Amino acid sequence: MTYRVYDYGRVGKDGKKRDLHIEKALAVTNRVPIIRDKSSYPHVADCDYFTVDKLNLDGKVMKRMEGSVSEESFASILILEGKGEIICGEETLSFQKGDSFFISAGSGSYQIEGVCDALVTTIREKAAPVRIGIDIGSRETGIGLVDIHDKLLASRVLPVDVSHSPEKMIEEIAKAALLLLERQGIAIDQCVGAGIGVPGTIDRKAGGVRYSNNIRWEQVRLKEEFGKYLPVPINIANNADCAALGEAAAGAGKECQDIVMLTIGAGVGGGVILDGEIYQGKGVGGSELGHMVIVEDGKECTCGRKGCLEAYVSVNALAKEAEAVSGKMLSPEEIFCRASEGDMALKEVAEDYVRKLGTGMVNIVNIFRPQIVIIGGSMAGQGERLLSPLRERVLKDCFGGSNAELPEIQMAALGKEAGIIGAASLM
Ligand SMILES: [Zn+2]
């Protein structure tokens, strides 16, 4: 809101003087003089958004001020009195009364020398910042509030109704996120942003979803639509990438910078984190590890190719193989259990499953050499039953074998929280 208190005698388009808002301006002005204290760098004002500090260099006791401008805020400096020099990076500029300087965020250290009074304005540090993490899946959407230590403070789940338009779904999800903040007593000002994970091909730069077969979205301006309801910065990414980020931040991959995560559910998703960042190649869309071919001219895959990893190791593919030999629809748990109890036909199915997954795993390790490979999704419940034969296989078949530094292979630790925490860590 701007109130006009003086108009320099100018007139509007109609040739008349423009309205002044003196009464309104007076009503919101603090006219109590600021008491000068002895300290050289007192606080002048604080609001929800900005902090203003007073700089006083007397040229005797205080001749020089050293400041630092982090990524979190710019520094805006207004010289009220005096003169001197301001130095930032390679640049030195002299100043006098009335000059102002804007040092952009992340500029690093700067110095002010001379005799002057100045106001230094920065963005106020948020108290206990919170991030919103949204994990849109094919069946449900997880919404959570995550603190700076990657701890999930509160969450809720919304069912996904694909009969709703994307815009309608986004509205519902965003409103649920706002309600969650309200219920936790967290002001929107405390929220530093919202990260959103979506299945499908994501254009992270443009903030849109190009295509998602799971939720039947095509060309959805996700960031723009969410922005209509959530007045905070927004970032988006593929949900398998978010799950990997979540495990990297707070789960099995904590302390690791190079992580590959295979999310095995109805399909097989893959997330690759290199140097702590999502690897997404040069263009749009991330890695599609589930669609590496492990059997030439093999089984048909949902993507249209033949012999993809997904066609052999998804939960659906495993269930189909088991049904063919047992005549029943069995869960992965039941299949592995019965196999270990001596059901020969299911034992063969389970062994073939481990062989195929092992082939994919060896390929992943040979290509990326990560610190850890994490298995997430509904297959994560199989634990050591699946992990120990996979580790054997990787040790036997990876290039370099026991002479190479092979990655750890672990199950995901966070379950459904991984996607929410990972989405939040996009901010
Ligand atoms: Zn495929």
Coordinates of C-alpha atoms and ligand atoms in Angstrom, one line a residue:
M1 CA 0.0 0.0 0.0
T2 CA 1.4 3.4 -0.9
Y3 CA 0.1 6.6 0.6
R4 CA 0.9 9.8 -1.3
V5 CA 1.9 12.6 1.2
Y6 CA 3.5 15.1 -1.2
D7 CA 3.3 15.2 -5.0
Y8 CA 5.9 17.8 -6.0
G9 CA 3.1 20.0 -7.6
R10 CA 2.4 17.4 -10.3
V11 CA -1.0 16.9 -11.9
G12 CA -2.7 13.8 -13.2
K13 CA -4.0 13.1 -16.7
D14 CA -7.1 15.3 -16.1
G15 CA -4.9 18.3 -15.3
K16 CA -5.9 18.3 -11.7
K17 CA -3.7 17.7 -8.6
R18 CA -3.7 14.2 -7.4
D19 CA -5.2 13.2 -4.1
L20 CA -3.0 13.2 -1.1
H21 CA -3.5 10.7 1.8
I22 CA -2.1 12.6 4.7
E23 CA -4.6 11.5 7.3
K24 CA -4.2 7.9 6.3
A25 CA -0.4 8.2 6.3
L26 CA -0.4 9.8 9.7
A27 CA -2.6 7.1 11.1
V28 CA 0.0 4.4 10.3
T29 CA 3.2 6.4 11.1
N30 CA 5.2 6.0 14.2
R31 CA 6.1 9.6 15.1
V32 CA 7.9 8.9 18.4
P33 CA 11.5 9.9 17.9
I34 CA 14.1 7.1 18.0
I35 CA 16.2 7.3 21.0
R36 CA 19.9 7.3 20.1
D37 CA 21.8 4.9 22.2
K38 CA 25.5 4.6 22.5
S39 CA 26.0 1.4 20.6
S40 CA 27.3 1.8 17.1
Y41 CA 24.9 -0.6 15.4
P42 CA 21.4 -0.4 17.0
H43 CA 18.2 -1.9 15.8
V44 CA 15.9 0.7 14.3
A45 CA 12.9 -1.4 13.2
D46 CA 11.7 -4.9 12.8
C47 CA 8.6 -6.2 11.0
D48 CA 7.5 -9.6 9.7
Y49 CA 9.6 -9.1 6.6
F50 CA 12.5 -6.7 7.2
T51 CA 15.0 -5.6 9.8
V52 CA 16.5 -2.1 9.8
D53 CA 19.7 -1.4 11.6
K54 CA 21.4 1.9 12.2
L55 CA 25.1 2.2 11.3
N56 CA 27.0 5.0 13.0
L57 CA 30.7 5.4 12.1
D58 CA 32.1 8.4 14.1
G59 CA 35.5 8.2 12.4
K60 CA 37.2 7.9 15.8
V61 CA 36.2 4.8 17.8
M62 CA 34.4 3.4 14.9
K63 CA 36.0 4.0 11.5
R64 CA 35.0 0.9 9.7
M65 CA 32.2 -1.7 9.6
E66 CA 32.5 -5.1 8.2
G67 CA 29.4 -6.9 7.0
S68 CA 28.5 -10.0 5.2
V69 CA 25.6 -10.6 2.7
S70 CA 24.5 -14.3 2.7
E71 CA 22.2 -16.1 0.2
E72 CA 19.4 -15.4 2.7
S73 CA 19.1 -11.7 2.2
F74 CA 20.3 -8.6 0.3
A75 CA 21.5 -5.6 2.1
S76 CA 20.1 -2.2 1.2
I77 CA 22.2 0.7 2.6
L78 CA 21.0 4.3 2.7
I79 CA 23.5 7.0 3.7
L80 CA 21.9 9.6 6.0
E81 CA 24.9 11.7 6.8
G82 CA 28.6 11.9 6.2
K83 CA 30.9 10.4 3.5
G84 CA 33.2 7.6 3.0
E85 CA 33.8 4.5 0.9
I86 CA 32.0 1.2 0.4
I87 CA 34.0 -1.9 -0.7
C88 CA 32.5 -5.1 -1.9
G89 CA 34.4 -7.7 -3.8
E90 CA 36.7 -5.9 -6.3
E91 CA 34.7 -2.8 -6.3
T92 CA 35.2 0.4 -4.2
L93 CA 32.7 3.2 -4.4
S94 CA 32.8 6.5 -2.6
F95 CA 29.5 7.8 -1.0
Q96 CA 28.0 10.9 0.5
K97 CA 24.7 11.9 2.1
G98 CA 21.7 10.7 0.3
D99 CA 23.4 7.9 -1.7
S100 CA 22.0 4.4 -1.5
F101 CA 23.5 1.0 -2.3
F102 CA 21.9 -2.4 -3.0
I103 CA 24.1 -5.4 -2.3
S104 CA 22.5 -8.5 -3.8
A105 CA 22.1 -11.7 -1.8
G106 CA 25.1 -13.9 -1.8
S107 CA 27.6 -11.1 -2.5
G108 CA 29.7 -12.1 0.5
S109 CA 31.6 -9.6 2.7
Y110 CA 31.6 -5.9 2.4
Q111 CA 33.2 -3.0 4.3
I112 CA 32.1 0.6 4.9
E113 CA 34.8 3.1 5.9
G114 CA 34.5 6.8 6.8
V115 CA 32.3 9.0 9.0
C116 CA 28.6 8.4 8.4
D117 CA 25.2 7.5 9.6
A118 CA 23.4 4.9 7.5
L119 CA 20.4 2.6 7.6
V120 CA 21.0 -1.0 6.7
T121 CA 17.9 -3.0 5.7
T122 CA 17.9 -6.8 5.3
I123 CA 15.3 -9.5 5.1
R124 CA 14.4 -10.6 8.6
E125 CA 15.5 -14.1 9.5
K126 CA 12.5 -16.2 9.8
A127 CA 11.8 -17.7 13.2
A128 CA 11.9 -21.5 13.1
P129 CA 11.4 -21.8 9.3
V130 CA 9.1 -24.5 8.0
R131 CA 8.8 -26.0 4.5
I132 CA 5.7 -27.6 2.9
G133 CA 6.4 -30.9 1.2
I134 CA 3.8 -32.3 -1.1
D135 CA 4.1 -35.8 -2.6
I136 CA 1.5 -36.4 -5.3
G137 CA 1.2 -40.1 -6.1
S138 CA -1.1 -42.2 -8.3
R139 CA -3.4 -43.1 -5.4
E140 CA -2.8 -40.5 -2.7
T141 CA -1.1 -37.3 -2.0
G142 CA 1.0 -36.8 1.1
I143 CA 1.2 -33.3 2.5
G144 CA 3.6 -32.4 5.3
L145 CA 5.4 -29.6 7.2
V146 CA 9.1 -30.1 7.6
D147 CA 11.5 -28.2 9.8
I148 CA 15.1 -27.2 9.0
H149 CA 16.4 -30.4 10.5
D150 CA 14.3 -32.4 8.0
K151 CA 11.9 -33.6 10.7
L152 CA 8.3 -34.1 9.7
L153 CA 6.3 -31.9 12.1
A154 CA 2.8 -32.8 10.8
S155 CA 1.3 -34.5 7.8
R156 CA -2.0 -35.6 6.2
V157 CA -3.0 -37.7 3.3
L158 CA -5.5 -36.9 0.6
P159 CA -6.9 -39.5 -1.8
V160 CA -6.2 -38.8 -5.5
D161 CA -9.3 -38.6 -7.6
V162 CA -8.2 -38.7 -11.2
S163 CA -11.7 -37.7 -12.4
H164 CA -11.0 -34.2 -11.0
S165 CA -9.2 -31.8 -13.3
P166 CA -5.6 -31.0 -12.5
E167 CA -6.6 -27.5 -11.5
K168 CA -9.3 -28.8 -9.1
M169 CA -6.8 -31.3 -7.6
I170 CA -4.2 -28.6 -7.1
E171 CA -6.7 -26.3 -5.4
E172 CA -7.7 -29.1 -3.0
I173 CA -4.1 -30.0 -2.2
A174 CA -3.0 -26.4 -1.7
K175 CA -6.0 -25.6 0.6
A176 CA -5.2 -28.7 2.6
A177 CA -1.6 -27.5 3.0
L178 CA -2.8 -24.1 4.3
L179 CA -5.2 -25.8 6.7
L180 CA -2.3 -27.9 8.0
L181 CA -0.3 -24.8 8.7
E182 CA -3.2 -23.2 10.4
R183 CA -3.9 -26.2 12.6
Q184 CA -0.2 -26.3 13.7
G185 CA -0.4 -22.6 14.5
I186 CA 2.3 -21.8 11.9
A187 CA 2.1 -18.4 10.2
I188 CA 2.5 -18.4 6.5
D189 CA 5.4 -15.9 7.1
Q190 CA 7.3 -18.7 8.8
C191 CA 7.0 -20.9 5.8
V192 CA 10.0 -20.5 3.4
G193 CA 8.5 -22.4 0.5
A194 CA 6.7 -25.4 -0.9
G195 CA 8.3 -28.3 -2.7
I196 CA 6.1 -30.6 -4.8
G197 CA 6.9 -34.1 -6.2
V198 CA 4.8 -35.4 -9.1
P199 CA 5.0 -38.7 -11.1
G200 CA 5.9 -38.2 -14.7
T201 CA 8.0 -36.0 -16.9
I202 CA 8.6 -32.7 -15.2
D203 CA 10.0 -29.5 -16.6
R204 CA 11.6 -28.2 -13.4
K205 CA 12.7 -24.9 -14.9
A206 CA 9.3 -24.0 -16.4
G207 CA 7.6 -25.4 -13.3
G208 CA 5.3 -27.6 -15.3
V209 CA 4.3 -31.3 -15.7
R210 CA 4.7 -32.3 -19.4
Y211 CA 3.1 -35.7 -19.0
S212 CA 2.1 -38.1 -16.3
N213 CA 0.4 -41.4 -17.2
N214 CA -0.3 -42.3 -13.5
I215 CA -2.5 -39.3 -12.8
R216 CA -3.5 -38.6 -16.4
W217 CA -2.0 -35.1 -16.6
E218 CA -0.8 -33.4 -19.7
Q219 CA 0.9 -30.0 -19.9
V220 CA -0.1 -28.8 -16.4
R221 CA 1.4 -25.5 -15.1
L222 CA 1.9 -26.8 -11.7
K223 CA 3.9 -24.0 -10.1
E224 CA 1.6 -21.3 -11.5
E225 CA -1.6 -23.1 -10.3
F226 CA -0.2 -23.8 -6.8
G227 CA 1.0 -20.2 -6.7
K228 CA -2.7 -19.0 -6.9
Y229 CA -3.2 -20.5 -3.4
L230 CA 0.2 -20.7 -1.7
P231 CA 1.9 -17.3 -1.4
V232 CA 5.4 -18.8 -1.0
P233 CA 8.3 -19.8 -3.4
I234 CA 7.5 -23.1 -5.1
N235 CA 9.8 -25.8 -6.6
I236 CA 8.8 -29.0 -8.3
A237 CA 10.5 -32.3 -9.2
N238 CA 9.7 -35.9 -10.2
N239 CA 8.4 -37.8 -7.2
A240 CA 10.9 -40.7 -7.5
D241 CA 13.6 -38.0 -7.4
C242 CA 12.0 -36.5 -4.3
A243 CA 11.9 -39.9 -2.6
A244 CA 15.6 -40.3 -3.2
L245 CA 16.2 -36.7 -1.9
G246 CA 14.2 -37.6 1.2
E247 CA 16.2 -40.7 1.9
A248 CA 19.4 -38.6 1.3
A249 CA 18.2 -35.9 3.8
A250 CA 16.9 -38.0 6.6
G251 CA 16.8 -41.7 5.8
A252 CA 19.1 -44.6 4.6
G253 CA 21.3 -42.2 2.6
K254 CA 21.9 -39.7 5.3
E255 CA 25.6 -38.6 5.2
C256 CA 25.8 -39.7 1.5
Q257 CA 26.1 -37.4 -1.4
D258 CA 25.8 -39.9 -4.3
I259 CA 22.7 -42.0 -4.1
V260 CA 20.7 -44.1 -6.4
M261 CA 17.2 -45.1 -5.3
L262 CA 15.0 -47.6 -7.0
T263 CA 11.4 -47.3 -6.0
I264 CA 9.7 -50.6 -6.7
G265 CA 5.9 -50.6 -6.6
A266 CA 3.3 -51.0 -9.4
G267 CA 6.1 -49.7 -11.6
V268 CA 9.8 -49.0 -11.1
G269 CA 11.0 -45.5 -10.5
G270 CA 14.5 -44.3 -10.1
G271 CA 16.1 -41.3 -8.6
V272 CA 19.7 -40.4 -8.9
I273 CA 21.4 -37.9 -6.5
L274 CA 24.9 -36.8 -7.5
D275 CA 26.8 -34.4 -5.2
G276 CA 23.7 -33.9 -3.2
E277 CA 21.6 -32.7 -6.2
I278 CA 19.0 -34.4 -8.4
Y279 CA 20.6 -35.6 -11.6
Q280 CA 18.2 -34.8 -14.4
G281 CA 20.4 -34.6 -17.5
K282 CA 20.3 -31.6 -19.7
G283 CA 16.7 -31.6 -20.7
V284 CA 13.3 -32.3 -19.2
G285 CA 12.6 -35.4 -17.1
G286 CA 14.9 -37.3 -14.8
S287 CA 16.5 -40.7 -15.1
E288 CA 14.2 -43.6 -15.9
L289 CA 16.1 -46.5 -14.4
G290 CA 13.1 -48.8 -14.5
H291 CA 13.2 -48.6 -18.3
M292 CA 16.8 -50.0 -18.8
V293 CA 16.6 -53.1 -20.9
I294 CA 17.9 -56.2 -19.1
V295 CA 16.6 -58.8 -21.6
E296 CA 16.8 -58.0 -25.3
D297 CA 13.4 -58.7 -27.0
G298 CA 12.1 -59.7 -23.6
K299 CA 8.7 -59.1 -22.0
E300 CA 6.6 -56.1 -23.1
C301 CA 6.9 -53.1 -20.9
T302 CA 4.3 -50.3 -20.3
C303 CA 6.6 -47.9 -22.0
G304 CA 6.3 -49.7 -25.3
R305 CA 9.7 -51.3 -25.3
K306 CA 10.6 -54.9 -24.6
G307 CA 12.7 -56.3 -21.8
C308 CA 12.8 -53.3 -19.4
L309 CA 13.7 -53.8 -15.7
E310 CA 10.2 -52.7 -14.8
A311 CA 8.6 -55.5 -16.8
Y312 CA 10.5 -58.0 -14.6
V313 CA 10.8 -56.5 -11.1
S314 CA 7.8 -54.4 -10.5
V315 CA 5.5 -55.7 -7.8
N316 CA 2.9 -56.3 -10.6
A317 CA 5.4 -58.3 -12.6
L318 CA 6.3 -60.4 -9.6
A319 CA 2.7 -61.1 -8.7
K320 CA 1.9 -62.2 -12.3
E321 CA 4.8 -64.7 -12.4
A322 CA 3.7 -66.1 -9.0
E323 CA 0.1 -66.3 -10.2
A324 CA 1.2 -68.3 -13.2
V325 CA 2.7 -71.0 -11.1
S326 CA 0.4 -70.9 -8.0
G327 CA -2.9 -69.8 -9.5
K328 CA -3.3 -67.2 -6.8
M329 CA -2.6 -63.4 -6.4
L330 CA 0.1 -63.2 -3.8
S331 CA 1.8 -60.3 -2.2
P332 CA 5.6 -60.1 -2.4
E333 CA 5.7 -60.9 1.4
E334 CA 3.7 -64.2 0.7
I335 CA 5.8 -65.1 -2.3
F336 CA 9.2 -64.7 -0.5
C337 CA 7.8 -66.4 2.6
R338 CA 6.5 -69.5 0.8
A339 CA 9.6 -69.7 -1.3
S340 CA 11.8 -69.9 1.9
E341 CA 9.4 -72.4 3.4
G342 CA 10.1 -74.8 0.5
D343 CA 7.5 -74.1 -2.2
M344 CA 9.7 -75.1 -5.1
A345 CA 7.7 -73.3 -7.9
L346 CA 7.6 -70.0 -5.9
K347 CA 11.3 -70.5 -5.0
E348 CA 12.1 -70.5 -8.7
V349 CA 10.0 -67.3 -9.2
A350 CA 11.7 -65.6 -6.2
E351 CA 15.2 -66.6 -7.5
D352 CA 14.5 -65.4 -11.0
Y353 CA 13.2 -62.1 -9.5
V354 CA 16.5 -61.6 -7.5
R355 CA 18.5 -62.5 -10.7
K356 CA 16.7 -59.9 -12.8
L357 CA 16.8 -57.2 -10.1
G358 CA 20.5 -58.1 -9.5
T359 CA 21.2 -57.5 -13.2
G360 CA 19.6 -54.0 -13.0
M361 CA 21.5 -53.3 -9.8
V362 CA 24.9 -54.3 -11.3
N363 CA 24.2 -52.0 -14.2
I364 CA 23.3 -49.1 -11.9
V365 CA 26.5 -49.7 -9.8
N366 CA 28.7 -50.0 -12.9
I367 CA 27.3 -46.7 -14.4
F368 CA 27.0 -44.5 -11.3
R369 CA 29.3 -46.0 -8.7
P370 CA 27.2 -44.3 -5.9
Q371 CA 27.9 -44.6 -2.2
I372 CA 24.6 -46.3 -1.7
V373 CA 21.8 -48.0 -3.6
I374 CA 18.5 -47.8 -1.8
I375 CA 15.4 -49.9 -2.6
G376 CA 12.2 -48.1 -1.7
G377 CA 8.5 -48.6 -2.4
S378 CA 6.5 -51.7 -1.4
M379 CA 9.5 -54.0 -2.0
A380 CA 11.4 -52.3 0.9
G381 CA 9.5 -54.5 3.3
Q382 CA 11.4 -57.6 2.2
G383 CA 14.5 -56.6 4.1
E384 CA 17.5 -59.0 4.3
R385 CA 15.7 -61.7 2.4
L386 CA 16.1 -59.6 -0.7
L387 CA 19.2 -57.6 0.3
S388 CA 21.6 -60.4 1.0
P389 CA 21.3 -62.2 -2.4
L390 CA 21.5 -58.8 -4.1
R391 CA 24.7 -57.9 -2.3
E392 CA 26.2 -61.2 -3.3
R393 CA 25.3 -60.6 -6.9
V394 CA 26.7 -57.1 -6.9
L395 CA 30.0 -58.3 -5.3
K396 CA 30.2 -61.2 -7.9
D397 CA 29.3 -59.3 -11.0
C398 CA 30.2 -55.6 -10.6
F399 CA 33.3 -54.5 -12.4
G400 CA 36.3 -54.8 -10.1
G401 CA 34.4 -57.1 -7.8
S402 CA 35.9 -57.2 -4.3
N403 CA 38.8 -55.0 -5.5
A404 CA 36.4 -52.2 -6.2
E405 CA 34.8 -50.0 -3.7
L406 CA 31.3 -51.3 -3.9
P407 CA 28.3 -49.3 -2.6
E408 CA 26.1 -50.2 0.3
I409 CA 22.8 -51.7 -0.7
Q410 CA 20.0 -50.9 1.8
M411 CA 16.2 -50.7 2.1
A412 CA 14.6 -47.3 2.4
A413 CA 14.2 -46.1 6.0
L414 CA 11.5 -43.5 5.7
G415 CA 8.6 -45.2 3.9
K416 CA 6.0 -42.7 2.6
E417 CA 7.6 -39.9 4.5
A418 CA 10.6 -39.9 2.0
G419 CA 8.6 -38.3 -0.7
I420 CA 7.3 -35.5 1.5
I421 CA 10.6 -34.8 3.2
G422 CA 12.4 -34.9 -0.2
A423 CA 9.8 -32.5 -1.8
A424 CA 10.4 -30.1 1.2
S425 CA 14.1 -30.3 0.7
L426 CA 13.7 -28.8 -2.8
M427 CA 13.4 -25.5 -0.9
Ligands
ZN1 ZN 10.0 -49.7 -20.2

